[in-house]
Short mmCIF file of C-alpha atoms and ligand atoms in Angstrom, two decimals:
data_model
loop_
_atom_site.label_atom_id
_atom_site.label_comp_id
_atom_site.label_asym_id
_atom_site.label_seq_id
_atom_site.Cartn_x
_atom_site.Cartn_y
_atom_site.Cartn_z
CA VAL A 1 45.66 -52.37 32.87
CA PHE A 2 44.66 -48.75 32.72
CA GLU A 3 43.23 -47.59 36.07
CA ILE A 4 41.01 -44.54 36.24
CA SER A 5 41.87 -44.14 39.92
CA SER A 6 45.60 -43.72 39.21
CA LEU A 7 44.79 -40.96 36.74
CA GLU A 8 43.69 -38.63 39.49
CA GLU A 9 47.15 -38.95 41.06
CA GLU A 10 48.77 -38.43 37.67
CA ALA A 11 46.76 -35.23 37.19
CA ARG A 12 47.61 -34.08 40.72
CA ALA A 13 51.31 -34.59 40.01
CA ARG A 14 51.20 -32.67 36.74
CA LEU A 15 48.98 -29.75 37.62
CA ASP A 16 49.66 -26.56 39.50
CA PRO A 17 47.97 -27.05 42.93
CA VAL A 18 45.52 -24.19 42.29
CA ARG A 19 44.33 -25.86 39.09
CA PHE A 20 44.09 -29.27 40.71
CA ALA A 21 42.10 -27.73 43.57
CA TYR A 22 39.72 -26.23 40.99
CA VAL A 23 38.87 -29.60 39.44
CA SER A 24 38.63 -31.31 42.84
CA LEU A 25 36.40 -28.62 44.34
CA ALA A 26 33.60 -30.11 46.46
CA ALA A 27 30.73 -28.88 48.59
CA GLY A 28 31.10 -30.65 51.94
CA ASP A 29 31.11 -34.40 51.44
CA SER A 30 28.85 -34.39 48.38
CA VAL A 31 31.56 -35.89 46.14
CA THR A 32 32.29 -38.83 48.44
CA SER A 33 28.58 -39.33 48.83
CA ASN A 34 28.14 -39.58 45.03
CA LEU A 35 30.89 -42.22 44.90
CA ALA A 36 29.52 -44.14 47.89
CA ALA A 37 25.99 -44.28 46.46
CA TRP A 38 27.20 -46.16 43.36
CA GLN A 39 29.13 -48.51 45.66
CA ASP A 40 25.95 -49.11 47.65
CA LEU A 41 24.32 -50.49 44.52
CA ARG A 42 25.30 -54.05 43.66
CA LEU A 43 25.01 -55.93 40.38
CA ARG A 44 22.87 -59.09 40.12
CA PRO A 45 24.33 -60.97 37.15
CA ARG A 46 22.11 -63.10 34.93
CA MET A 47 23.53 -66.52 33.98
CA LEU A 48 23.23 -68.88 31.01
CA ARG A 49 22.70 -66.18 28.40
CA ASP A 50 24.30 -66.08 24.96
CA VAL A 51 26.91 -63.33 25.16
CA ARG A 52 29.06 -64.20 22.13
CA THR A 53 28.52 -60.68 20.89
CA VAL A 54 28.08 -57.75 23.23
CA SER A 55 27.38 -54.23 22.03
CA THR A 56 27.41 -50.94 23.93
CA ALA A 57 25.78 -49.11 21.00
CA THR A 58 22.64 -47.15 21.74
CA ASN A 59 20.44 -44.29 20.56
CA LEU A 60 20.38 -40.88 22.20
CA LEU A 61 17.85 -38.22 21.22
CA GLY A 62 17.11 -40.11 18.07
CA ARG A 63 20.68 -40.60 16.89
CA PRO A 64 22.79 -43.75 17.07
CA CYS A 65 25.97 -43.63 19.14
CA LYS A 66 28.73 -46.04 20.05
CA SER A 67 28.25 -45.98 23.80
CA PRO A 68 26.05 -44.52 26.53
CA ILE A 69 29.08 -42.75 28.06
CA LEU A 70 29.27 -39.01 27.36
CA VAL A 71 31.87 -36.37 28.16
CA ALA A 72 30.23 -34.12 30.78
CA PRO A 73 30.58 -30.40 30.17
CA THR A 74 33.53 -29.14 32.23
CA ALA A 75 34.94 -25.65 32.03
CA MET A 76 38.30 -24.32 30.87
CA HIS A 77 40.21 -27.26 29.46
CA ARG A 78 43.21 -25.03 28.77
CA LEU A 79 43.86 -25.21 32.50
CA ALA A 80 44.47 -28.94 32.06
CA TRP A 81 46.34 -29.10 28.74
CA GLU A 82 47.73 -26.47 26.43
CA GLU A 83 45.50 -27.31 23.48
CA GLY A 84 42.49 -27.49 25.80
CA GLU A 85 39.18 -28.43 24.18
CA LEU A 86 40.83 -29.21 20.83
CA ALA A 87 42.55 -32.18 22.49
CA THR A 88 39.33 -33.20 24.26
CA ALA A 89 37.46 -33.10 20.96
CA ARG A 90 40.03 -35.33 19.23
CA GLY A 91 40.07 -37.84 22.10
CA ALA A 92 36.28 -38.01 22.32
CA ALA A 93 35.90 -38.32 18.53
CA LYS A 94 38.42 -41.19 18.43
CA ALA A 95 36.41 -42.94 21.16
CA GLY A 96 33.16 -42.22 19.31
CA ALA A 97 31.79 -40.55 22.45
CA ILE A 98 29.45 -37.57 22.50
CA TYR A 99 31.33 -34.51 23.77
CA VAL A 100 29.16 -32.00 25.63
CA VAL A 101 31.08 -28.74 25.20
CA SER A 102 30.97 -26.40 28.22
CA ALA A 103 29.64 -22.85 27.92
CA GLN A 104 32.89 -21.98 29.65
CA ALA A 105 35.12 -23.68 27.09
CA THR A 106 38.36 -21.84 26.42
CA THR A 107 38.10 -22.68 22.69
CA SER A 108 35.45 -21.51 20.26
CA ILE A 109 32.82 -23.99 19.19
CA GLU A 110 33.75 -23.25 15.56
CA ASP A 111 37.39 -24.28 16.17
CA ILE A 112 36.27 -27.41 18.02
CA ALA A 113 34.00 -28.37 15.11
CA GLU A 114 36.82 -27.85 12.63
CA GLU A 115 39.26 -29.92 14.70
CA ALA A 116 36.95 -32.95 15.03
CA PRO A 117 34.35 -32.64 12.27
CA THR A 118 32.96 -36.14 12.74
CA GLY A 119 32.86 -36.11 16.53
CA PRO A 120 29.30 -36.10 17.85
CA ARG A 121 28.81 -32.96 19.91
CA TRP A 122 26.23 -31.30 22.15
CA MET A 123 26.44 -27.76 23.57
CA GLN A 124 25.97 -26.88 27.25
CA ALA A 125 24.62 -23.48 28.30
CA TYR A 126 23.94 -21.50 31.42
CA MET A 127 21.23 -18.87 31.17
CA MET A 128 23.02 -15.55 31.50
CA ARG A 129 21.28 -12.49 32.94
CA ASP A 130 21.74 -11.07 29.47
CA ARG A 131 19.75 -13.84 27.78
CA GLY A 132 20.93 -12.69 24.37
CA LEU A 133 24.45 -13.97 25.19
CA THR A 134 23.11 -17.48 25.80
CA ARG A 135 20.95 -17.38 22.72
CA ALA A 136 23.80 -16.18 20.48
CA MET A 137 26.06 -18.95 21.80
CA LEU A 138 23.47 -21.66 21.15
CA GLU A 139 22.76 -20.39 17.65
CA ARG A 140 26.48 -20.54 16.87
CA ALA A 141 26.63 -24.10 18.25
CA ALA A 142 23.67 -25.16 16.10
CA ALA A 143 25.28 -23.59 13.03
CA VAL A 144 28.37 -25.81 13.39
CA GLY A 145 26.43 -29.02 13.85
CA CYS A 146 25.89 -29.48 17.57
CA ALA A 147 23.08 -32.01 17.83
CA ALA A 148 21.53 -31.04 21.17
CA VAL A 149 21.44 -28.35 23.85
CA VAL A 150 22.19 -29.13 27.50
CA LEU A 151 20.83 -26.36 29.72
CA THR A 152 22.41 -26.43 33.17
CA VAL A 153 19.91 -25.18 35.74
CA ASP A 154 21.68 -25.88 39.04
CA SER A 155 23.61 -22.61 39.22
CA PRO A 156 21.32 -19.62 39.66
CA GLY A 157 23.22 -16.33 39.84
CA PHE A 158 23.93 -15.07 43.30
CA PRO A 159 26.16 -12.31 44.61
CA HIS A 160 29.70 -13.52 44.99
CA LYS A 161 31.92 -12.90 47.96
CA ARG A 162 35.46 -12.29 46.78
CA THR A 163 37.87 -14.60 48.52
CA ALA A 164 40.72 -12.49 49.79
CA GLY A 165 44.11 -13.64 48.61
CA ARG A 166 42.69 -16.15 46.15
CA ARG A 167 44.93 -16.56 43.14
CA PRO A 168 43.28 -16.28 39.72
CA LEU A 169 43.26 -19.49 37.69
CA ASN A 170 44.63 -17.78 34.63
CA GLU A 171 44.30 -14.29 33.29
CA ASN A 172 45.15 -15.17 29.69
CA PHE A 173 42.19 -17.35 28.82
CA ARG A 174 39.13 -16.36 26.89
CA LEU A 175 35.64 -17.87 26.93
CA PRO A 176 35.03 -17.32 23.23
CA ASN A 177 31.58 -18.90 23.11
CA LEU A 178 30.11 -16.63 25.72
CA LEU A 179 32.01 -13.36 25.69
CA PRO A 180 33.40 -11.20 22.92
CA ASP A 181 36.91 -12.36 22.02
CA ASP A 182 38.66 -9.35 23.44
CA GLU A 183 37.01 -9.67 26.84
CA ALA A 184 39.05 -11.53 29.46
CA PRO A 185 36.78 -13.53 31.72
CA ASP A 186 36.76 -12.76 35.39
CA VAL A 187 36.01 -16.25 36.63
CA GLU A 188 34.86 -14.92 39.99
CA GLU A 189 32.41 -12.66 38.23
CA MET A 190 30.81 -15.36 36.06
CA VAL A 191 28.29 -16.80 38.51
CA PRO A 192 26.69 -13.44 39.43
CA ASN A 193 26.02 -13.06 35.72
CA TYR A 194 23.87 -16.18 35.55
CA ALA A 195 20.13 -15.57 35.59
CA ALA A 196 18.48 -16.05 38.98
CA ASP A 197 14.97 -15.88 37.54
CA LEU A 198 15.04 -18.90 35.20
CA THR A 199 11.94 -21.10 35.56
CA PHE A 200 10.15 -23.98 33.84
CA ASP A 201 8.24 -21.37 31.81
CA ASP A 202 11.45 -20.47 29.95
CA LEU A 203 12.20 -23.96 28.65
CA ALA A 204 9.92 -23.91 25.61
CA ASP A 205 11.43 -20.63 24.39
CA ILE A 206 14.99 -21.87 24.86
CA ARG A 207 14.18 -25.00 22.92
CA ALA A 208 12.67 -22.93 20.13
CA TRP A 209 15.83 -20.78 19.77
CA THR A 210 17.60 -23.58 17.90
CA GLY A 211 14.93 -26.25 17.41
CA LEU A 212 17.48 -28.77 18.74
CA PRO A 213 16.54 -31.36 21.36
CA LEU A 214 16.87 -29.94 24.87
CA ALA A 215 18.29 -31.75 27.92
CA VAL A 216 17.92 -30.00 31.29
CA LYS A 217 20.95 -30.69 33.51
CA GLY A 218 20.94 -30.53 37.29
CA VAL A 219 17.58 -32.06 38.16
CA LEU A 220 17.37 -34.02 41.44
CA GLN A 221 13.64 -34.35 42.18
CA GLY A 222 11.19 -36.52 40.28
CA ALA A 223 8.53 -33.79 40.25
CA ASP A 224 10.99 -31.29 38.74
CA ALA A 225 11.97 -33.78 36.06
CA ALA A 226 8.33 -34.32 35.10
CA ARG A 227 7.79 -30.55 34.91
CA CYS A 228 10.80 -30.18 32.60
CA ILE A 229 9.36 -32.76 30.24
CA ASP A 230 5.89 -31.17 30.44
CA ALA A 231 7.51 -27.82 29.59
CA GLY A 232 9.06 -29.21 26.39
CA ALA A 233 12.41 -30.71 27.39
CA ASP A 234 13.43 -33.90 25.61
CA ALA A 235 15.67 -35.16 28.40
CA VAL A 236 16.86 -34.46 31.93
CA VAL A 237 20.27 -35.01 33.48
CA VAL A 238 20.21 -36.12 37.11
CA SER A 239 23.22 -34.20 38.37
CA ASN A 240 24.47 -32.38 41.45
CA HIS A 241 27.27 -30.76 39.44
CA GLY A 242 29.72 -33.37 40.62
CA GLY A 243 28.98 -32.50 44.25
CA ARG A 244 30.46 -29.02 43.76
CA LEU A 245 27.53 -26.80 44.73
CA VAL A 246 25.13 -27.94 47.44
CA PRO A 247 26.59 -29.25 50.69
CA ASP A 248 25.00 -32.46 52.01
CA CYS A 249 23.36 -32.93 48.61
CA ILE A 250 21.48 -36.10 47.71
CA ALA A 251 23.73 -38.47 45.76
CA THR A 252 22.78 -38.81 42.10
CA ALA A 253 22.59 -42.62 42.30
CA THR A 254 19.99 -42.13 45.04
CA ALA A 255 18.01 -39.48 43.15
CA LEU A 256 17.94 -41.41 39.87
CA ALA A 257 15.19 -43.99 40.52
CA GLU A 258 12.58 -41.37 41.47
CA VAL A 259 13.37 -39.28 38.38
CA VAL A 260 13.13 -42.32 36.11
CA GLU A 261 9.76 -43.15 37.62
CA SER A 262 8.40 -39.60 37.25
CA VAL A 263 9.57 -39.19 33.66
CA ALA A 264 7.96 -42.55 32.92
CA GLY A 265 9.45 -42.91 29.47
CA ARG A 266 8.20 -39.51 28.24
CA GLY A 267 11.80 -38.29 27.87
CA GLU A 268 15.34 -39.56 28.24
CA VAL A 269 17.08 -39.58 31.62
CA TYR A 270 20.85 -39.29 32.00
CA VAL A 271 22.91 -39.22 35.18
CA ASP A 272 26.35 -37.99 36.23
CA GLY A 273 28.41 -37.68 39.41
CA GLY A 274 30.90 -40.26 40.62
CA ILE A 275 30.77 -42.60 37.62
CA ARG A 276 34.22 -44.19 37.72
CA SER A 277 33.88 -47.67 36.17
CA GLY A 278 32.00 -49.73 33.63
CA ALA A 279 30.16 -51.35 36.55
CA ASP A 280 28.93 -47.92 37.64
CA VAL A 281 27.65 -47.31 34.10
CA LEU A 282 25.81 -50.64 34.08
CA LYS A 283 24.25 -49.87 37.48
CA ALA A 284 23.06 -46.44 36.24
CA LEU A 285 21.48 -47.99 33.15
CA ALA A 286 19.90 -50.76 35.24
CA VAL A 287 18.25 -48.16 37.49
CA GLY A 288 16.86 -46.58 34.33
CA ALA A 289 19.27 -44.00 32.97
CA ARG A 290 19.71 -44.01 29.21
CA ALA A 291 23.26 -42.68 29.40
CA VAL A 292 25.85 -41.33 31.82
CA MET A 293 28.15 -38.35 31.74
CA VAL A 294 31.69 -38.38 33.11
CA GLY A 295 33.32 -35.19 34.40
CA ARG A 296 36.49 -35.34 36.47
CA PRO A 297 37.96 -38.55 34.97
CA VAL A 298 37.99 -36.93 31.52
CA TRP A 299 39.61 -33.82 32.99
CA TRP A 300 42.26 -35.98 34.71
CA GLY A 301 42.88 -37.87 31.45
CA LEU A 302 43.28 -34.57 29.60
CA ALA A 303 45.73 -33.29 32.22
CA ALA A 304 47.68 -36.55 32.16
CA GLY A 305 47.95 -37.01 28.41
CA GLY A 306 45.91 -34.64 26.25
CA ASP A 307 43.79 -36.33 23.56
CA GLU A 308 45.37 -39.73 24.28
CA GLY A 309 44.40 -39.41 27.94
CA VAL A 310 40.82 -38.47 27.06
CA PHE A 311 40.58 -41.36 24.61
CA ALA A 312 42.02 -43.77 27.21
CA VAL A 313 39.44 -42.79 29.84
CA LEU A 314 36.47 -43.09 27.48
CA ASP A 315 37.68 -46.27 25.79
CA THR A 316 38.52 -47.93 29.11
CA LEU A 317 35.09 -47.15 30.54
CA ARG A 318 33.39 -48.43 27.39
CA ALA A 319 35.45 -51.64 27.38
CA GLU A 320 34.73 -52.16 31.08
CA LEU A 321 31.02 -51.71 30.40
CA GLU A 322 31.18 -54.27 27.58
CA ARG A 323 32.99 -56.81 29.76
CA THR A 324 30.67 -56.24 32.74
CA MET A 325 27.64 -56.63 30.46
CA ALA A 326 29.00 -59.98 29.25
CA LEU A 327 29.64 -61.15 32.81
CA CYS A 328 26.09 -60.12 33.74
CA GLY A 329 24.53 -61.99 30.83
CA VAL A 330 23.59 -58.91 28.80
CA SER A 331 24.43 -58.59 25.12
CA ALA A 332 22.75 -55.29 24.24
CA VAL A 333 22.05 -51.99 26.00
CA GLY A 334 18.35 -52.52 25.33
CA ASP A 335 18.43 -55.68 27.50
CA ILE A 336 19.63 -53.82 30.58
CA ALA A 337 16.85 -53.73 33.17
CA ASN A 338 16.09 -53.25 36.83
CA ASP A 339 16.67 -56.90 37.79
CA LEU A 340 20.42 -56.38 37.30
CA VAL A 341 20.83 -54.14 40.32
CA CYS A 342 20.00 -54.14 44.00
CA SER A 343 20.92 -52.24 47.09
CA ALA A 344 23.85 -53.65 49.06
CA ARG A 345 21.44 -53.84 51.96
CA ARG A 346 18.21 -55.00 50.31
CA ARG A 347 17.55 -57.65 47.71
CA SER A 348 15.99 -55.27 45.18
CA ILE A 349 15.75 -51.53 44.77
CA THR A 350 12.07 -51.66 43.92
C1 FMN B 1 36.28 -28.86 36.76
C2 FMN B 1 34.80 -28.96 36.51
C3 FMN B 1 34.18 -27.99 35.74
C4 FMN B 1 32.81 -28.09 35.47
N1 FMN B 1 32.24 -27.17 34.64
C5 FMN B 1 30.94 -27.33 34.28
C6 FMN B 1 30.35 -26.48 33.32
O1 FMN B 1 31.00 -25.58 32.76
N2 FMN B 1 29.05 -26.68 33.00
C7 FMN B 1 28.29 -27.67 33.58
O2 FMN B 1 27.12 -27.82 33.26
N3 FMN B 1 28.83 -28.51 34.48
C8 FMN B 1 30.13 -28.36 34.84
N4 FMN B 1 30.68 -29.26 35.72
C9 FMN B 1 29.88 -30.39 36.22
C10 FMN B 1 30.00 -31.60 35.26
O3 FMN B 1 29.30 -31.38 34.07
C11 FMN B 1 29.41 -32.88 35.87
O4 FMN B 1 28.11 -32.64 36.33
C12 FMN B 1 30.25 -33.46 37.01
O5 FMN B 1 31.62 -33.25 36.81
C13 FMN B 1 29.97 -34.96 37.14
O6 FMN B 1 30.60 -35.50 38.25
P1 FMN B 1 32.02 -36.26 38.17
O7 FMN B 1 33.06 -35.19 38.04
O8 FMN B 1 32.07 -36.97 39.48
O9 FMN B 1 31.98 -37.19 36.98
C14 FMN B 1 32.05 -29.15 36.03
C15 FMN B 1 32.69 -30.11 36.80
C16 FMN B 1 34.05 -30.03 37.05
C17 FMN B 1 34.71 -31.12 37.86
#
């Protein structure tokens, strides 16, 4: 049986320690807290249901897809595997999973589209101080068939303190979706170039740049989520960036219920952070998410085995979801509801 947990060790063994440290990066205990919050939720299986056929198929932003498990946008896949995002794209396409391409991909969105023409794809963006860079990138993504924009809003630009003696991740990479091809990225200089003045008022304009559905990623408060939808977003992603940014951050499993309640069906809600099993996916959907995104496990799979590793992670999670649905008396994603989950401490989360 393929174990997602063993993949982290496989990636650790294969990667240069500096690269492994990059993917593992955490703010305080926010990563462990994400993991623990899913563990604190418990499934309440339904019995005596007809589960001869179980399907993980669903609809996201108006389009059908094979499963509610998406590849979260993660930067610089060439750090994990020589072919980088090309391998990720093949693995995700084989699994039929939506691949959210990072703004900091080390492969151009045009090359990714050519490599996996049938793979469903969304494009992630940060708002750069030079807003034209973000706009140009999103227009390119739309031109090659990306079906949605994911705007990450949890990383406002702030002055960076150079860490003395820190080794660069790799000087040879390019970020060809964001910077001109001949410009080598200075990873330490990226964050100061993100806009610090992005607000809800910008969302309608950003959506209008491409006309594609817009998901706002990095929302943790219900009121913020409602304001995103009011401002024209089609979806929000409850995310604390995999626990990488804010120390002592609220776990995403904890933040999810309030966001679902505030959005009240006016938009789609996704969640990421610490999703490591099909049971976690079922819990997220039972609390009210429409889909989940998976970050580090896909990165570990890529580091361990390129496209095959990415496929294995996504296919294993989907198969685990299918089996857990059957065991919980659920045959379709649309039948997943709040009764299926409770706190480990209380009978029901409501
Ligand atoms: C190595 C790494 C790079 C990431 N790069 C990006 C990025 O470029 N854009 C973005 O929106 N989120 C980025 N994230 C955050 C992920 O999209 C996602 O929110 C997070 O990984 C989910 O948590 P998980 O790793 O526990 O699944 C990154 C995360 C990791 C681990």
